[in-house]
XYZ file of C-alpha atoms in Angstrom:
591
model
C 7.181 10.776 -30.133
C 3.986 8.731 -30.171
C 3.457 6.072 -27.641
C 4.046 3.412 -30.208
C 7.370 5.076 -31.112
C 8.371 5.236 -27.418
C 7.530 1.530 -27.086
C 9.696 0.771 -30.144
C 12.496 2.761 -28.768
C 12.305 0.975 -25.344
C 12.377 -2.401 -27.199
C 15.398 -1.456 -29.139
C 17.172 -0.603 -25.866
C 16.073 -3.991 -24.549
C 17.649 -5.697 -27.634
C 20.814 -3.770 -27.246
C 21.143 -4.805 -23.622
C 20.016 -8.341 -23.769
C 16.802 -7.728 -21.860
C 13.818 -10.031 -22.348
C 11.305 -8.204 -20.295
C 11.222 -4.633 -18.859
C 9.108 -3.577 -15.899
C 7.946 0.061 -15.326
C 6.408 0.541 -11.872
C 4.239 3.415 -10.766
C 6.542 4.824 -8.127
C 9.535 7.038 -7.273
C 12.636 6.336 -5.132
C 10.409 6.807 -2.145
C 7.799 4.262 -3.302
C 5.162 6.898 -3.258
C 1.513 6.443 -4.431
C 1.451 9.911 -5.934
C 4.699 10.981 -7.589
C 6.337 14.164 -8.995
C 6.016 14.705 -12.717
C 9.630 13.631 -13.140
C 8.501 10.117 -12.101
C 5.235 9.792 -13.955
C 6.667 6.975 -16.014
C 3.410 5.223 -16.843
C 2.019 8.350 -18.277
C 5.090 9.055 -20.342
C 5.308 5.527 -21.724
C 1.663 4.727 -22.341
C -0.585 7.732 -21.669
C -2.210 6.138 -18.700
C -2.810 8.674 -15.919
C -4.043 6.446 -13.083
C -2.071 6.396 -9.785
C -1.686 2.571 -9.625
C -0.365 0.137 -12.262
C 2.591 -1.629 -13.638
C 3.793 -1.914 -17.234
C 5.583 -5.005 -18.464
C 7.165 -4.981 -21.860
C 8.502 -8.042 -23.763
C 9.539 -8.230 -27.381
C 6.148 -9.407 -28.465
C 3.746 -7.973 -25.800
C 3.311 -4.813 -23.788
C 0.704 -4.718 -21.060
C -0.552 -2.502 -18.153
C -1.574 -4.385 -15.114
C -4.038 -2.302 -13.021
C -7.105 -2.816 -10.837
C -10.878 -2.423 -11.068
C -10.731 1.345 -10.358
C -9.074 2.025 -13.686
C -10.429 -0.673 -16.082
C -12.548 1.737 -18.178
C -10.037 4.551 -17.985
C -7.171 2.369 -19.015
C -9.171 0.847 -21.908
C -9.771 4.303 -23.300
C -6.247 5.688 -22.649
C -4.359 2.730 -24.002
C -6.189 2.543 -27.277
C -3.732 2.800 -30.156
C -0.637 2.886 -27.898
C 0.555 -0.667 -28.426
C -0.323 -1.570 -24.787
C -2.971 -3.988 -23.678
C -4.892 -3.761 -20.380
C -4.383 -6.707 -18.050
C -7.039 -6.730 -15.340
C -5.776 -7.457 -11.872
C -7.846 -10.086 -10.015
C -6.673 -8.766 -6.641
C -6.017 -5.051 -6.093
C -2.296 -4.224 -5.575
C -1.228 -7.830 -6.285
C 1.929 -8.200 -8.475
C 0.235 -10.755 -10.706
C 2.672 -9.866 -13.592
C 5.359 -11.935 -11.862
C 3.571 -15.200 -12.497
C 2.931 -14.108 -16.019
C 6.649 -13.392 -16.586
C 7.429 -16.852 -15.116
C 5.052 -18.483 -17.572
C 6.207 -16.578 -20.691
C 10.021 -16.297 -20.288
C 12.608 -18.975 -21.031
C 15.113 -20.267 -18.642
C 18.015 -17.831 -18.165
C 16.003 -14.915 -19.397
C 16.846 -11.345 -18.180
C 14.193 -9.108 -16.589
C 15.140 -5.484 -15.939
C 13.715 -2.323 -14.404
C 14.844 0.948 -12.791
C 15.411 -0.434 -9.373
C 15.097 2.992 -7.785
C 11.398 2.691 -8.682
C 10.959 -0.861 -7.334
C 10.298 -1.599 -3.687
C 12.680 -3.778 -1.806
C 9.748 -6.175 -1.184
C 9.026 -6.510 -4.888
C 12.717 -6.801 -5.813
C 13.109 -9.742 -3.451
C 9.800 -11.319 -4.525
C 10.621 -11.119 -8.257
C 14.068 -12.534 -7.671
C 12.641 -15.459 -5.620
C 9.625 -16.179 -7.794
C 11.765 -16.327 -10.997
C 14.730 -18.095 -9.544
C 13.541 -21.619 -10.463
C 14.081 -20.674 -14.135
C 17.357 -18.874 -13.413
C 15.793 -15.592 -14.654
C 17.914 -12.647 -13.495
C 16.649 -9.277 -12.365
C 18.911 -6.403 -13.467
C 18.978 -2.692 -12.960
C 18.478 -0.532 -16.080
C 16.809 2.807 -16.686
C 15.581 2.542 -20.281
C 13.322 5.567 -20.063
C 15.988 8.152 -19.472
C 17.481 7.840 -23.040
C 14.019 8.053 -24.558
C 12.377 10.811 -22.379
C 12.973 14.164 -24.054
C 12.229 17.283 -22.105
C 11.659 15.277 -18.913
C 10.395 17.461 -16.121
C 12.992 18.405 -13.588
C 12.850 17.294 -9.998
C 10.694 19.821 -8.026
C 12.480 22.749 -6.308
C 9.579 23.846 -4.096
C 10.585 25.111 -0.597
C 10.083 23.025 2.512
C 9.173 24.279 5.928
C 8.696 23.124 9.494
C 5.410 23.224 11.289
C 5.205 24.005 15.076
C 4.420 21.500 17.732
C 1.344 23.580 18.630
C -0.191 22.075 15.518
C 1.391 18.627 15.595
C 1.084 18.117 19.361
C 4.562 16.589 19.643
C 8.161 17.789 19.129
C 10.664 16.271 16.795
C 12.790 15.175 19.786
C 9.888 13.312 21.287
C 9.149 11.548 18.021
C 12.802 10.562 17.557
C 12.858 9.190 21.120
C 9.808 7.070 20.417
C 11.357 5.795 17.161
C 14.583 4.906 18.973
C 12.655 2.971 21.541
C 10.898 1.034 18.845
C 14.245 0.214 17.226
C 15.429 -1.106 20.547
C 12.493 -3.399 20.775
C 13.514 -4.842 17.359
C 17.155 -5.014 18.439
C 17.997 -2.762 15.540
C 20.825 -0.194 15.454
C 19.518 2.099 12.736
C 16.777 2.594 10.184
C 16.476 3.988 6.731
C 13.223 5.908 6.090
C 12.359 6.748 2.448
C 8.573 7.254 2.670
C 7.890 10.933 2.440
C 4.923 10.994 4.721
C 6.806 9.184 7.449
C 9.572 11.664 7.143
C 7.130 14.576 7.214
C 5.542 13.235 10.375
C 8.817 12.441 12.112
C 10.523 15.831 11.485
C 7.395 18.030 11.462
C 8.353 19.053 7.969
C 6.088 19.801 5.022
C 6.665 20.742 1.362
C 5.120 20.999 -2.063
C 7.105 18.413 -4.153
C 4.140 16.113 -4.888
C 0.857 17.375 -6.156
C -1.858 17.324 -3.389
C 0.523 15.811 -0.761
C 2.443 18.355 1.346
C 5.672 16.419 1.404
C 9.287 17.074 0.365
C 11.657 14.655 -1.452
C 14.017 13.450 1.216
C 15.468 10.482 3.074
C 16.244 9.936 6.753
C 18.627 7.722 8.620
C 18.225 7.375 12.374
C 20.447 5.488 14.794
C 20.688 5.700 18.631
C 22.952 8.695 18.508
C 22.014 10.787 15.558
C 19.403 11.584 12.953
C 20.289 12.586 9.465
C 17.987 14.291 6.852
C 18.915 14.156 3.191
C 17.226 17.014 1.285
C 18.033 19.221 -1.666
C 20.106 22.170 -0.721
C 18.123 25.451 -0.386
C 14.778 23.877 0.344
C 14.925 24.812 4.014
C 15.651 28.369 5.179
C 18.253 29.161 7.873
C 15.668 29.426 10.573
C 14.305 25.974 9.945
C 17.780 24.507 9.594
C 18.625 26.021 12.998
C 15.461 24.490 14.515
C 16.437 21.030 13.211
C 19.974 21.426 14.587
C 18.436 22.267 17.979
C 16.548 18.898 17.694
C 19.826 17.216 16.994
C 19.031 16.531 13.316
C 21.899 16.830 10.857
C 21.113 17.905 7.289
C 22.853 16.622 4.146
C 22.400 17.036 0.451
C 19.661 14.755 -1.114
C 22.139 12.996 -3.414
C 24.411 12.006 -0.483
C 22.029 9.216 0.594
C 23.768 6.477 -1.312
C 27.131 7.191 0.272
C 25.539 7.385 3.708
C 23.844 4.015 3.274
C 27.068 2.363 2.119
C 28.785 3.721 5.218
C 26.381 2.040 7.683
C 28.595 -0.416 9.480
C 28.217 -4.052 8.335
C 27.848 -5.191 11.881
C 24.725 -3.025 12.364
C 21.316 -4.458 12.528
C 19.198 -2.281 10.134
C 15.397 -1.833 10.273
C 13.828 -1.540 6.867
C 10.233 -1.218 5.645
C 10.578 -3.396 2.557
C 7.426 -1.954 0.909
C 8.500 1.677 1.394
C 12.146 1.619 0.466
C 13.482 1.169 -3.063
C 15.427 -1.922 -4.109
C 18.406 0.050 -5.327
C 19.042 1.619 -1.927
C 18.280 -1.564 -0.022
C 20.966 -3.404 -2.036
C 23.598 -0.866 -0.922
C 23.399 -2.076 2.689
C 26.524 -4.032 3.698
C 24.826 -5.799 6.589
C 23.051 -9.127 6.285
C 21.247 -8.434 9.602
C 18.100 -6.723 8.415
C 14.831 -6.441 10.235
C 11.921 -6.128 7.777
C 8.653 -4.664 8.970
C 6.340 -1.666 8.723
C 8.004 1.569 9.711
C 7.341 2.277 13.373
C 6.602 5.875 12.345
C 3.760 4.653 10.183
C 2.054 3.220 13.292
C 2.816 6.389 15.260
C 1.532 8.693 12.577
C -1.749 6.804 12.191
C -2.718 7.318 15.807
C -3.537 10.988 16.045
C -2.907 12.757 19.382
C -5.449 15.072 21.082
C -3.983 18.183 19.435
C -4.113 16.714 15.977
C -7.730 15.501 16.476
C -8.894 18.943 17.563
C -7.272 20.567 14.650
C -8.865 17.954 12.374
C -12.243 18.871 13.841
C -11.658 22.467 12.836
C -10.711 21.306 9.309
C -13.988 19.379 9.132
C -15.985 22.540 9.961
C -14.180 24.611 7.406
C -14.598 21.912 4.781
C -18.326 21.509 5.688
C -18.852 25.265 5.031
C -17.320 24.864 1.609
C -19.374 21.787 0.841
C -22.602 23.577 1.975
C -21.965 26.496 -0.301
C -21.047 24.176 -3.125
C -24.189 22.057 -2.963
C -26.308 25.227 -2.592
C -24.557 26.762 -5.617
C -25.237 23.671 -7.734
C -28.884 23.684 -6.896
C -29.293 27.410 -7.631
C -27.289 27.486 -10.816
C -28.282 24.252 -12.505
C -29.991 25.080 -15.756
C -29.120 28.812 -15.500
C -25.301 28.659 -15.793
C -23.178 26.408 -18.025
C -21.824 23.861 -15.520
C -19.419 21.111 -16.394
C -17.543 18.513 -14.359
C -14.368 20.644 -14.472
C -16.051 23.969 -13.748
C -18.016 22.394 -10.859
C -14.702 21.039 -9.397
C -13.117 24.401 -9.756
C -16.020 26.106 -7.973
C -15.690 23.629 -5.078
C -12.008 24.369 -4.829
C -12.700 28.063 -4.754
C -15.178 27.620 -1.894
C -12.434 25.763 -0.085
C -9.923 28.402 -0.835
C -12.054 30.890 0.998
C -11.408 29.137 4.295
C -8.575 30.199 6.638
C -5.519 27.971 6.384
C -6.410 26.393 3.113
C -3.313 24.959 1.412
C -4.770 23.285 -1.630
C -6.946 20.353 -2.581
C -5.941 16.907 -1.121
C -6.356 15.112 -4.377
C -7.616 15.642 -7.917
C -11.372 15.970 -7.494
C -13.337 13.001 -8.764
C -16.376 14.768 -10.251
C -18.260 12.194 -12.308
C -21.574 12.983 -14.005
C -23.881 10.010 -14.682
C -21.728 7.325 -16.565
C -18.492 8.962 -15.407
C -19.584 8.352 -11.817
C -19.256 4.646 -12.526
C -15.492 5.141 -12.829
C -14.329 5.011 -9.116
C -11.213 7.168 -9.844
C -12.393 9.255 -12.723
C -10.616 12.528 -13.318
C -12.218 14.852 -15.815
C -10.058 16.263 -18.615
C -10.839 18.858 -21.237
C -11.539 15.957 -23.625
C -13.899 14.090 -21.274
C -15.462 17.094 -19.495
C -19.246 16.636 -19.463
C -21.871 19.260 -19.141
C -24.041 18.852 -16.069
C -27.690 19.181 -16.690
C -30.927 18.572 -14.614
C -30.876 14.816 -15.259
C -29.286 11.991 -13.265
C -26.556 11.931 -10.624
C -23.360 13.773 -9.995
C -20.716 12.051 -7.813
C -18.249 14.391 -6.149
C -15.338 12.918 -4.191
C -13.050 15.681 -3.063
C -10.901 17.006 -0.209
C -8.890 19.845 1.123
C -5.469 20.399 2.682
C -5.540 22.897 5.503
C -2.564 23.855 7.752
C -4.552 22.163 10.508
C -5.799 19.007 8.819
C -6.759 16.993 5.715
C -10.167 16.126 4.450
C -11.788 13.612 2.110
C -15.471 13.456 1.472
C -17.882 12.030 -1.173
C -21.350 13.274 -1.720
C -24.040 12.592 -4.294
C -25.916 15.445 -5.976
C -29.254 14.291 -7.428
C -29.969 16.525 -10.433
C -33.516 15.474 -11.511
C -35.338 12.688 -13.339
C -33.977 10.105 -10.964
C -34.990 6.533 -11.444
C -35.941 3.830 -9.038
C -32.557 2.245 -9.663
C -30.846 5.540 -8.685
C -32.891 5.632 -5.498
C -32.233 1.982 -4.580
C -28.516 2.247 -5.196
C -28.297 5.467 -3.188
C -30.206 4.129 -0.217
C -28.204 0.897 -0.121
C -24.867 2.775 -0.229
C -26.109 5.131 2.489
C -27.203 2.140 4.577
C -23.786 0.563 4.150
C -22.044 3.713 5.184
C -24.250 4.007 8.192
C -23.736 0.320 9.193
C -19.930 0.835 9.205
C -20.131 4.225 11.026
C -22.459 2.871 13.746
C -20.630 -0.285 14.446
C -19.363 -1.059 17.945
C -16.478 -3.580 17.839
C -14.019 -5.203 20.168
C -10.490 -4.047 20.607
C -8.274 -5.960 18.100
C -10.881 -5.736 15.257
C -9.161 -5.446 11.834
C -10.090 -3.595 8.763
C -11.389 -6.487 6.760
C -13.991 -7.188 9.446
C -15.335 -3.602 9.303
C -15.194 -3.894 5.505
C -17.553 -6.925 5.564
C -20.009 -5.164 7.862
C -20.242 -2.278 5.399
C -20.687 -4.580 2.375
C -23.480 -6.764 3.987
C -26.314 -4.357 2.924
C -25.150 -4.597 -0.646
C -24.379 -8.365 -0.540
C -27.998 -8.861 0.453
C -28.872 -7.660 -3.037
C -26.029 -9.535 -4.764
C -24.146 -6.262 -5.238
C -20.457 -5.566 -4.582
C -17.732 -2.985 -5.298
C -14.152 -3.504 -6.426
C -12.286 -1.084 -4.152
C -11.650 -0.980 -0.468
C -14.201 0.500 1.946
C -11.754 2.790 3.622
C -8.270 4.116 4.171
C -6.328 6.124 6.756
C -5.813 9.803 6.285
C -2.976 12.011 7.371
C -2.835 15.111 9.477
C -1.990 17.867 6.930
C -0.427 15.001 5.008
C -1.336 12.350 2.474
C -4.985 11.761 1.919
C -4.182 8.010 1.796
C -2.074 6.626 4.551
C -1.729 3.309 6.497
C -1.175 1.005 8.072
C -4.973 0.497 8.706
C -7.168 -0.229 5.687
C -10.716 -1.327 5.364
C -10.713 -3.835 2.534
C -11.252 -7.519 1.972
C -7.525 -8.496 2.272
C -6.527 -9.929 5.705
C -4.244 -7.148 6.673
C -3.046 -7.908 10.188
C -3.456 -4.369 11.467
C -5.960 -3.677 14.187
C -7.858 -0.438 14.532
C -6.659 1.716 17.409
C -8.142 4.683 19.239
C -6.976 7.829 17.509
C -6.933 6.451 14.008
C -8.909 8.401 11.364
C -10.254 6.324 8.568
C -12.626 6.771 5.698
C -15.847 4.801 5.209
C -16.872 4.934 1.534
C -18.899 2.061 0.088
C -20.186 2.363 -3.493
C -22.246 0.916 -6.316
C -21.039 1.316 -9.921
C -23.111 0.507 -12.968
C -20.877 0.908 -16.047
C -22.289 3.220 -18.707
C -25.018 4.420 -16.344
C -24.081 5.797 -12.935
C -22.088 5.396 -9.784
C -22.981 6.061 -6.194
C -20.523 6.569 -3.347
C -20.959 8.318 0.012
C -17.958 8.880 2.254
C -17.259 10.247 5.695
C -14.164 10.224 7.858
C -14.405 8.543 11.262
C -12.319 8.605 14.386
C -11.822 5.402 16.339
C -12.758 6.085 20.016
C -13.082 3.983 23.126
C -16.732 2.982 23.679
C -16.963 0.737 26.776
C -15.099 -1.853 28.801
C -16.753 -4.701 30.631
C -16.342 -8.419 31.487
C -16.149 -9.101 27.732
C -13.269 -6.769 27.153
C -12.691 -3.403 25.632
C -14.941 -2.153 22.818
C -14.395 0.731 20.302
C -16.710 2.815 18.173
C -16.458 5.393 15.407
C -17.067 9.083 15.851
C -18.005 10.677 12.558
C -15.824 13.730 11.909
C -17.018 14.907 8.498
C -19.713 17.558 8.619
C -21.773 17.925 5.425
C -25.316 17.407 4.236
C -26.139 13.984 2.971
C -28.980 14.418 0.492
C -32.231 12.873 1.614
C -34.390 13.256 -1.532
C -33.412 9.902 -3.044
C -33.881 7.787 0.136
C -36.244 4.865 -0.110
C -37.261 4.612 3.561
C -38.561 1.012 3.202
C -34.981 -0.131 2.636
C -33.748 1.393 5.927
C -34.441 0.370 9.558
C -35.465 2.902 12.185
C -31.977 2.907 13.565
C -30.523 4.004 10.217
C -32.937 6.940 10.009
C -32.182 7.892 13.585
C -28.436 7.859 12.912
C -28.917 10.140 9.838
C -31.273 12.563 11.750
C -28.757 12.784 14.570
C -25.895 13.287 12.113
C -27.708 16.107 10.373
C -28.540 17.747 13.674
C -24.742 17.826 14.443
C -23.993 19.182 10.956
C -26.479 22.052 11.429
C -25.297 22.869 14.928
C -21.648 22.960 14.037
C -21.719 24.650 10.643
C -24.504 27.290 11.365
C -22.197 29.694 13.199
C -19.980 29.900 10.128
C -22.680 30.382 7.560
C -24.704 33.312 6.411
C -28.323 33.532 7.463
C -29.369 32.539 4.012
C -26.999 29.627 3.850
C -28.003 28.473 7.311
C -31.676 28.491 6.398
C -30.958 26.466 3.237
C -28.967 23.887 5.187
C -31.619 23.590 7.953
C -34.343 22.963 5.358
C -32.254 20.319 3.485
C -31.243 18.577 6.719
C -34.617 18.494 8.406
C -35.381 15.192 10.045
C -36.868 12.245 8.179
C -40.034 11.196 9.883
């Protein structure tokens, strides 16, 4: 079926069921950012392959609401599908709700598959549309239309030892139960896959790039229950979980288990990370809604996790060094494209001990494609890379001892003054954030503004956040901390690892982004209070050939020279003599 035929089939099902508007979220029953193929509903319905967006279908309009990162991509992918792009004004905001309110008549019916809708959005939609007596109903209109739908993944899951995680399952459960006591809650339902992975020291392969396993967890003060597909864990791991007092049940038993939670219980729920369908099964009216305690615990890495992450950064830095050297030596001699370069980088990572896959689909954008912040090359869009312009490479690796995320610019030749200015300003912005000393209690939006200031001075801005948390051998994007303009009331804490990745994007021309991962550390304490700083963890050359020194202060140059000294010192023992000499020459101090 074509996308227009699928749209017509969905509308026919809407007519048959008395539905005036149908919502298709980008999610799964765990409200994941990245989902298994079985739940790639936006792609099936419209052809859009981005990781964030919402489709709304009425009988006379069909639109995809998505943010700045995907405007160009969505425009191209939606052409001829019957869907229009609706540009979000604020990233991640459910602006389609106000649109529905303005378009629908009193008493209208809105529907969606409520297993794919967060409890937060379910309540919000219901509340925002209630003035017009618009009802929100639960229908899956894709299932009857989706032929040859991919099955749910059957990849095995496995436990990782506390020598890597730095904490046992029993200790983590004890911490969670103490948190529940502080909220006066009797139990909690956890659906978010990375929270479950952290809590039970479990990993899997059910979602591309993210080492998680489809599962649910219910924890009360006496027991912990894991709901997972039969056969995913071997007998040894099942025995280990039993020794940690974790009971294991079939994945599809979760609905019965929720309905059996006593009505007199106070249940803790993260409304943004549990689906509306399961949330509505709770019999109790005593519900505490807040961020999962495990999300906070997971964000603050312990000493063992930090040391393993340092190892991952060295391994990743070796791969990045070999990649940048390979590009320089093969450009113009070998046919290189965005896809072949991305594969070569993945191959260099695969040579490292403990490599477990890439941490996301590499964003390798040559010239104009670099202006698309979340560009992913396809066989149709794949551009040849020649000795002209800029190549933006945003990539990362999963290792059994950590997760990486790094962006570097590769200048290819014939670089313009605009290239150089944009590159230098982005570098300056990244250094400003990385070198900041800030008081305890500082929040992400404050660091975000510090990073943007060098660009604002030139009336330049970018439409994505400056940074995100990153998991330990887990999701490349994790919270609760985030560096973006929204006033998220989460303070940075020592042990958090966050990206700093400002950018400049000129549509149709080029994009520039430079990204490192940083660790929040204690800096000093005095009569003014406690102050924190960032320790840069990422170890890889930052090209210096495009730098316009007059745009930097001496402190920026000193920071970069010191950083490169650390890169050379820490990577050299793991490089060949030839590679080491190449790196030392490229990273020589700027005078």
